[in-house]
mmCIF file of C-alpha atoms in Angstrom:
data_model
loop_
_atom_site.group_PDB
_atom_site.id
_atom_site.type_symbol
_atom_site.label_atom_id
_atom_site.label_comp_id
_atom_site.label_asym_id
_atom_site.label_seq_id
_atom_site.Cartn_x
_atom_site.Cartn_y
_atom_site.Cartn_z
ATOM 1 C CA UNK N 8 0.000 0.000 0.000
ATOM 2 C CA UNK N 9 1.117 3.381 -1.068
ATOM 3 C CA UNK N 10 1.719 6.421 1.043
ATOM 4 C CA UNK N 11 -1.156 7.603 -0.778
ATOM 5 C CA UNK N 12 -3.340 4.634 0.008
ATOM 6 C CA UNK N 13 -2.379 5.405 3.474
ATOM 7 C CA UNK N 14 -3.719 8.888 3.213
ATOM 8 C CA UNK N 15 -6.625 8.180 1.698
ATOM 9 C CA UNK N 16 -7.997 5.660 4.372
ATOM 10 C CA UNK N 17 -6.705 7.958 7.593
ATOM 11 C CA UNK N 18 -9.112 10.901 5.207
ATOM 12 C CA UNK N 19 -11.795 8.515 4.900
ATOM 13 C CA UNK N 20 -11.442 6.788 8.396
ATOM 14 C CA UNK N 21 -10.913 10.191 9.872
ATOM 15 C CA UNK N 22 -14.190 12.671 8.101
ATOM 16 C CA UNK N 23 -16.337 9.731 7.656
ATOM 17 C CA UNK N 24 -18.111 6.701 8.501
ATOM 18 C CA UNK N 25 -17.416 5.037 5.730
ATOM 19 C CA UNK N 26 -15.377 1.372 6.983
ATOM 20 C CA UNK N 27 -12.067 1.483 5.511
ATOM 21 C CA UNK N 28 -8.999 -0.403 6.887
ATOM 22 C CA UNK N 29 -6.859 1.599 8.820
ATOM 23 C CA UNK N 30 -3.703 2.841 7.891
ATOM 24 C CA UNK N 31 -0.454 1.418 7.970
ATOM 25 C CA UNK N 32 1.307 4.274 8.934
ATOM 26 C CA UNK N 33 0.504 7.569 9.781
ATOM 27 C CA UNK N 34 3.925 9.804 9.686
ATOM 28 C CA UNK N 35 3.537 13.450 8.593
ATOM 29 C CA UNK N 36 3.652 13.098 5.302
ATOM 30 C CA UNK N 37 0.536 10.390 5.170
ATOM 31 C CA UNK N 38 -0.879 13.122 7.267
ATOM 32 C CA UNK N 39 -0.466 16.121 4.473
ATOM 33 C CA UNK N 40 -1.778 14.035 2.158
ATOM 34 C CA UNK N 41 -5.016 13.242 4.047
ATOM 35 C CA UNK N 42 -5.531 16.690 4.389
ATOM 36 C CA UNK N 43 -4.829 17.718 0.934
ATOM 37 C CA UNK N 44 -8.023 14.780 0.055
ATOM 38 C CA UNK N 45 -10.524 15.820 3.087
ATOM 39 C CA UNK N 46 -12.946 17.405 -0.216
ATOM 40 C CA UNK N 47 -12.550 13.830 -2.000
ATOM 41 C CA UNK N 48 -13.090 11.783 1.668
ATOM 42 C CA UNK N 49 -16.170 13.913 1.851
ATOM 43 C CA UNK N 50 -17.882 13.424 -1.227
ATOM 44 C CA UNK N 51 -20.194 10.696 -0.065
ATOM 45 C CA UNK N 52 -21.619 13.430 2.714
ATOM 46 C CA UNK N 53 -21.748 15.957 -0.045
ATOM 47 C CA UNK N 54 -23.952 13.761 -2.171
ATOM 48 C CA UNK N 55 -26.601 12.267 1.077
ATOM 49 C CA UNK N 56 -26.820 16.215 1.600
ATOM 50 C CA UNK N 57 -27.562 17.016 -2.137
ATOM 51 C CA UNK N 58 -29.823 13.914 -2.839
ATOM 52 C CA UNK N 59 -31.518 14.663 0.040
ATOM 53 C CA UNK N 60 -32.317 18.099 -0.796
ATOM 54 C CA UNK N 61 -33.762 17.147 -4.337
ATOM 55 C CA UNK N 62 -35.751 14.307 -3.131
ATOM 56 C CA UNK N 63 -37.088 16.929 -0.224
ATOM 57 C CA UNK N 64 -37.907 19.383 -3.265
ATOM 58 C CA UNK N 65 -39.216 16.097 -5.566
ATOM 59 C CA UNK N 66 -41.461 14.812 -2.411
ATOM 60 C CA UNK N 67 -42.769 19.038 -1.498
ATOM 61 C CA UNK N 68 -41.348 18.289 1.776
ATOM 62 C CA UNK N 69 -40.811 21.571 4.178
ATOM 63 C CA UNK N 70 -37.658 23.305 3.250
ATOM 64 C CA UNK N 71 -36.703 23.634 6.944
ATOM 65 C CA UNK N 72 -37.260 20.129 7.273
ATOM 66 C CA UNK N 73 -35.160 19.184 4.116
ATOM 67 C CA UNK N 74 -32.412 21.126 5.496
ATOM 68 C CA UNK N 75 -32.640 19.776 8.612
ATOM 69 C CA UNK N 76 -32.252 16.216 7.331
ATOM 70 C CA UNK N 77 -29.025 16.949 5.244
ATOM 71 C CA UNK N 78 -27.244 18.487 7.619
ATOM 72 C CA UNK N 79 -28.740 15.808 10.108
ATOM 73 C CA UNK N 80 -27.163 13.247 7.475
ATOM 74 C CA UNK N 81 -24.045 15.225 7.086
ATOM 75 C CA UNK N 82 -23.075 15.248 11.106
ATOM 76 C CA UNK N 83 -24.238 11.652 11.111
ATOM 77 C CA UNK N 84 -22.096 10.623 8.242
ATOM 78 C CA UNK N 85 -19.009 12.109 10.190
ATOM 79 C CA UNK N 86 -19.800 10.976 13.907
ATOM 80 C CA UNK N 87 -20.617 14.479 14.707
ATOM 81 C CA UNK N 88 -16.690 15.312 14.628
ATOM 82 C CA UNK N 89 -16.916 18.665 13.470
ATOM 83 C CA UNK N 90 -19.885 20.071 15.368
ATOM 84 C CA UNK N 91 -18.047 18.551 18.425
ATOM 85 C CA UNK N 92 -15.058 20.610 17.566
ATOM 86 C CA UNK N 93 -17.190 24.153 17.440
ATOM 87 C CA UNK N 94 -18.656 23.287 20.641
ATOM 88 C CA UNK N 95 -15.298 22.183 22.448
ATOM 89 C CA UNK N 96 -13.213 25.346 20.323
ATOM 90 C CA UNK N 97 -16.279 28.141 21.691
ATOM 91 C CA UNK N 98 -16.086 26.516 25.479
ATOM 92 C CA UNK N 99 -12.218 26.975 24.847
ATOM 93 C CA UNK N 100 -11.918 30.683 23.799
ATOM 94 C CA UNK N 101 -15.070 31.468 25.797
ATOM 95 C CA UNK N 102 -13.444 29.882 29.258
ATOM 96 C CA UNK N 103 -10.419 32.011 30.022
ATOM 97 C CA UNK N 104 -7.605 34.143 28.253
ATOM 98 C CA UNK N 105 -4.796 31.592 29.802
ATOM 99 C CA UNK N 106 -4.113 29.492 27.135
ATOM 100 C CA UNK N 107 -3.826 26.118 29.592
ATOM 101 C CA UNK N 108 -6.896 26.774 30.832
ATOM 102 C CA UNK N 109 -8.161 26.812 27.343
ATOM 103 C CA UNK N 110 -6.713 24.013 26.258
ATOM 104 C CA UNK N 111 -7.999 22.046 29.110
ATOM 105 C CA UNK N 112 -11.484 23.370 28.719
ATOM 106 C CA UNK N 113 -11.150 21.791 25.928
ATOM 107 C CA UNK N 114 -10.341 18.064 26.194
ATOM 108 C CA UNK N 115 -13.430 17.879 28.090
ATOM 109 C CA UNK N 116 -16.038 15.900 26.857
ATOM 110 C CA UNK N 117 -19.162 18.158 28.196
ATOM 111 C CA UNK N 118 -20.221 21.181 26.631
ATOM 112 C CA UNK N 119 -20.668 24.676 28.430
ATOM 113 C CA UNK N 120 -23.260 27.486 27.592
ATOM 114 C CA UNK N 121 -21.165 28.971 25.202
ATOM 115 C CA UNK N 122 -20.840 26.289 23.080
ATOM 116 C CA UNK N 123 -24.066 25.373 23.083
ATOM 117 C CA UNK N 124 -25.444 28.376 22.006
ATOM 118 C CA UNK N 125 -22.330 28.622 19.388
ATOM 119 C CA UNK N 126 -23.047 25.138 17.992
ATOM 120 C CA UNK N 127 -27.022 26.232 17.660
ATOM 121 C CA UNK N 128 -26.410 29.823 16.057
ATOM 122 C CA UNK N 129 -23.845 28.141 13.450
ATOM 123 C CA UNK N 130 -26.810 25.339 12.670
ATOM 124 C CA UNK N 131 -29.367 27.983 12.317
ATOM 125 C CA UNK N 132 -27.422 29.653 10.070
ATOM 126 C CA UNK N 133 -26.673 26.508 7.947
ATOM 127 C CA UNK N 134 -30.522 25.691 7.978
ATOM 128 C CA UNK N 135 -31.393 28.859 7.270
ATOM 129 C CA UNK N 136 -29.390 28.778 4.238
ATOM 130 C CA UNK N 137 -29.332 25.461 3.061
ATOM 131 C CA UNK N 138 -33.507 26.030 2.925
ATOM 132 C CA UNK N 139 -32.296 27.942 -0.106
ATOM 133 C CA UNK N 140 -30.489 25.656 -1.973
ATOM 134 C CA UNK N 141 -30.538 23.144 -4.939
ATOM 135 C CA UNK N 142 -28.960 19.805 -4.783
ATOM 136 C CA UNK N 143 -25.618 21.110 -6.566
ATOM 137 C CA UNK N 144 -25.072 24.148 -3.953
ATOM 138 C CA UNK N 145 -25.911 22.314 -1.115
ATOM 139 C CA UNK N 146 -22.922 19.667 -1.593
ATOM 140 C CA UNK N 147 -20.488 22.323 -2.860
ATOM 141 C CA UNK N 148 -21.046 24.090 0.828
ATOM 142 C CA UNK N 149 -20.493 20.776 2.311
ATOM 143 C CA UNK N 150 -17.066 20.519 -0.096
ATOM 144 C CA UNK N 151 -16.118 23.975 0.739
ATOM 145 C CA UNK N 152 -15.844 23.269 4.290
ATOM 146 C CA UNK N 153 -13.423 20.422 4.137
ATOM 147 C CA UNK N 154 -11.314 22.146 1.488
ATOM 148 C CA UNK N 155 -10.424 24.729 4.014
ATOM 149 C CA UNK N 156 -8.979 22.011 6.260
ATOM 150 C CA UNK N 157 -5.454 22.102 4.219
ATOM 151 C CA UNK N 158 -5.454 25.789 4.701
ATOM 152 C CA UNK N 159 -5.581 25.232 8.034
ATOM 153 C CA UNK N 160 -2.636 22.438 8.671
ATOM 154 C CA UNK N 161 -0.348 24.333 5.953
ATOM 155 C CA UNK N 162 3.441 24.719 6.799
ATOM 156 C CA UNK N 163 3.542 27.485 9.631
ATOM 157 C CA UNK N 164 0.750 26.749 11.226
ATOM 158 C CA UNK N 165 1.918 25.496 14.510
ATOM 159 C CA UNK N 166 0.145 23.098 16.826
ATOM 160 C CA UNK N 167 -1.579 23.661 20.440
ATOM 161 C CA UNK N 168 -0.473 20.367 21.839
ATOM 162 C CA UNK N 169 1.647 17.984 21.323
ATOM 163 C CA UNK N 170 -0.506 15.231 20.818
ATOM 164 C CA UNK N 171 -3.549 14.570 19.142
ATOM 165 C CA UNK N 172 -5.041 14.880 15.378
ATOM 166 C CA UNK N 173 -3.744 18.625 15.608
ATOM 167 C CA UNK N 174 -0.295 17.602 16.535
ATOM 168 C CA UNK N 175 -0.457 14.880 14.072
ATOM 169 C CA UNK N 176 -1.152 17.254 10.949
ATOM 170 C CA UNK N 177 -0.064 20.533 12.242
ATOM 171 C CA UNK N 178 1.929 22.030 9.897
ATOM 172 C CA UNK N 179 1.950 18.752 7.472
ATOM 173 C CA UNK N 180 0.600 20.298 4.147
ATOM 174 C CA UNK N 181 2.725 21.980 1.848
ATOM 175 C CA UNK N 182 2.060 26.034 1.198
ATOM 176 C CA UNK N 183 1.863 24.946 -2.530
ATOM 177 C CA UNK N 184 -0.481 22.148 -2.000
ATOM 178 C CA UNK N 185 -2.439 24.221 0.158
ATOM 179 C CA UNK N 186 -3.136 27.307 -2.104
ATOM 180 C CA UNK N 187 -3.660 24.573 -4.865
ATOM 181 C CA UNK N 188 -6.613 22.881 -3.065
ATOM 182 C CA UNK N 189 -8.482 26.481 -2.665
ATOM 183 C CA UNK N 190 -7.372 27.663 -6.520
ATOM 184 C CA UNK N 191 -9.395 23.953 -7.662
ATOM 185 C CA UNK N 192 -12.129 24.406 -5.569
ATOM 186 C CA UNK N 193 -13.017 28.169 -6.703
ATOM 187 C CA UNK N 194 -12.338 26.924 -10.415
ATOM 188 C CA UNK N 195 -14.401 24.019 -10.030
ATOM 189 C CA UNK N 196 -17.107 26.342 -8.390
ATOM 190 C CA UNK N 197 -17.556 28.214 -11.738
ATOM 191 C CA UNK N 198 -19.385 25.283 -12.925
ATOM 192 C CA UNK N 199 -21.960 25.371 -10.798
ATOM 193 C CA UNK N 200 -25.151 25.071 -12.562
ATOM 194 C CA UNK N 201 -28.046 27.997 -11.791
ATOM 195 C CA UNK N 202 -25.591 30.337 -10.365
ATOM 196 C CA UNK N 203 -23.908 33.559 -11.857
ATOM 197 C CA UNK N 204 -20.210 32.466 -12.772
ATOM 198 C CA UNK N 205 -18.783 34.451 -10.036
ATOM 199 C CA UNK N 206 -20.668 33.036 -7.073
ATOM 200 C CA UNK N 207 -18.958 29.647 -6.433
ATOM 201 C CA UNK N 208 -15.955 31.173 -6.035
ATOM 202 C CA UNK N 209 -17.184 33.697 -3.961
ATOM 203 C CA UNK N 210 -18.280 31.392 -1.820
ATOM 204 C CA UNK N 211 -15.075 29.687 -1.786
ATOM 205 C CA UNK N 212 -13.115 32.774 -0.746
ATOM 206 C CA UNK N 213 -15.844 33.459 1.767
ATOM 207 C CA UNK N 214 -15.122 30.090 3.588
ATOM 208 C CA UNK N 215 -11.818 30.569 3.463
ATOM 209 C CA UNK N 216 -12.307 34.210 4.906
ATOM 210 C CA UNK N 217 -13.988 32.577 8.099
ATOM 211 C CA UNK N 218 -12.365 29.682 8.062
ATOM 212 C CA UNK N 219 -9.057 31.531 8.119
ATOM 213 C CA UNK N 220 -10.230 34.138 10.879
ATOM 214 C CA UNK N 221 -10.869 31.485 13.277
ATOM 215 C CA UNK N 222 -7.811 30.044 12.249
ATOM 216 C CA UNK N 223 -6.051 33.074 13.381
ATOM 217 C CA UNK N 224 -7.389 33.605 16.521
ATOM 218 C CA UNK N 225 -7.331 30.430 17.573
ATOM 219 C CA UNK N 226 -3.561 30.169 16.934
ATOM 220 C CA UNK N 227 -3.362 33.804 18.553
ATOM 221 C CA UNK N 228 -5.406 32.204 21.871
ATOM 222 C CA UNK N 229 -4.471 28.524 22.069
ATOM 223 C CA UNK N 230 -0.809 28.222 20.322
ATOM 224 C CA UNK N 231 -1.740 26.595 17.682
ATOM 225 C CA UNK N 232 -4.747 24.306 16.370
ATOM 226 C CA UNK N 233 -6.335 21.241 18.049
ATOM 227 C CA UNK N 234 -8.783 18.491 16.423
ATOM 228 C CA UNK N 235 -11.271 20.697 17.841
ATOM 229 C CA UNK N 236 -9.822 24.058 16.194
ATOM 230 C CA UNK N 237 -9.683 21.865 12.549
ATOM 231 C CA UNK N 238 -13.372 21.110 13.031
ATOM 232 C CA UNK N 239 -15.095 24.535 13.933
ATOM 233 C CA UNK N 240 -13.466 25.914 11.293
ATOM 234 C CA UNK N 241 -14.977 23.324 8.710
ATOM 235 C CA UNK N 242 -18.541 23.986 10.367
ATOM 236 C CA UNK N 243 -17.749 27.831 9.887
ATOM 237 C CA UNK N 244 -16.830 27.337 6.753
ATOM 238 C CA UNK N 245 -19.587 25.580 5.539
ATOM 239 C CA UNK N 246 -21.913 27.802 7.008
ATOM 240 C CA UNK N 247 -20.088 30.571 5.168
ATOM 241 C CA UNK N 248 -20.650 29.181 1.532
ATOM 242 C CA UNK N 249 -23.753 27.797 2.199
ATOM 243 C CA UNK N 250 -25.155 31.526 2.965
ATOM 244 C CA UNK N 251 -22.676 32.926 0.113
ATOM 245 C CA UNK N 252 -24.568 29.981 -1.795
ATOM 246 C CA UNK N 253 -28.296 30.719 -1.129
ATOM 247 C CA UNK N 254 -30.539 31.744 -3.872
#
């Protein structure tokens, strides 16, 4: 098996549900690579949440209800990592300015008032704009998310810990690979059918924008990222296209 082989089942085995056999070794550079393939790991969630908006439009189902369910099918096709990650990251910058503290905020399992309320404001706003969207926009928002993820373990970015996911890709994705993940994803984004040329890739740079503010102040606050840090800014992100997205 191929370092690549490697990366794609710690991608798969990492964003998804999907059963794959787990790697055979998981060094930094299997760890880049993972990265670099979170958008292609995550095209099974981005189809349930596009096939289940068309079948919601197909059946005349609610749109709040059709939203609900994709993004319902979404968290459930990725054990709820992310959404666990905005709710652990909000407790963490919400808890105290001394970065241990933080940190150990944290590693807790439970979730505090302020990421409660975080995790429900973020949903809302997904909901709210996933209610306007066809099948095609509603998987590129759930694309654009995970794209962001390379930006986010580029080569600089340091890490908060020194174990964990975060310590594990940290800093493991090339500045090259990185800007050539966002540069496909805005190109590909043209293509979008029933849009205006220009608004894919706005919503690109717009999760990228958020995505990349919370990157900052989390590195500002913490140190560096955490597994928790990598997955509110996906959630951010997605919720950022999917509004930029909305028709």
């Amino acid at each position: 098996m191929s370092r690549w082989g490697d990366a794609v089942r710690m991608a798969v085995g990492t964003l998804t549900t999907v059963p794959v056999p787990a790697p055979r070794v998981i060094d930094r550079g299997v760890a880049g690579r993972a990265m670099v393939l979170a958008p292609l790991a995550a095209l099974p969630l981005a189809a349930a949440a596009g096939g289940i908006v068309w079948a919601g439009s197909a059946l005349g189902l609610p749109s709040l209800a059709t939203a609900a369910l994709a993004l319902g099918a979404v968290a459930l096709g990725s054990r709820g990592f992310h959404l666990d990650g905005l709710a652990d990251t909000a407790d963490g910058l919400g808890a105290s300015y001394d970065r241990a503290r933080a940190l150990d905020v944290m590693r807790r399992g439970d979730s505090g008032p302020t990421g409660v309320a975080t995790l429900v404001l973020v949903l809302l706003v997904q909901v709210g704009a996933l209610t306007a969207a066809n099948p095609f926009t509603a998987a590129a928002g759930v694309l654009a998310g995970r794209c962001t993820l390379s930006m986010a373990c580029a080569r600089g970015v340091p890490t908060a810990r020194t174990e964990g996911l975060g310590a594990t890709v940290a800093g493991s994705v090339s500045r090259v690979a990185a800007i050539a993940v966002g540069v496909a994803a805005a190109g590909l984004a043209v293509l979008l059918p029933g849009l205006l040329w220009w608004r894919g890739p706005l919503a690109v740079a717009l999760a990228y924008a958020v995505a990349g503010a919370l990157l900052w102040r989390c590195t500002k606050r913490l140190g560096g990222i955490t597994g928790d840090v990598l997955g509110a800014g996906v959630e951010a992100a997605v919720a950022a296209a999917l509004v930029a997205l909305a028709t």
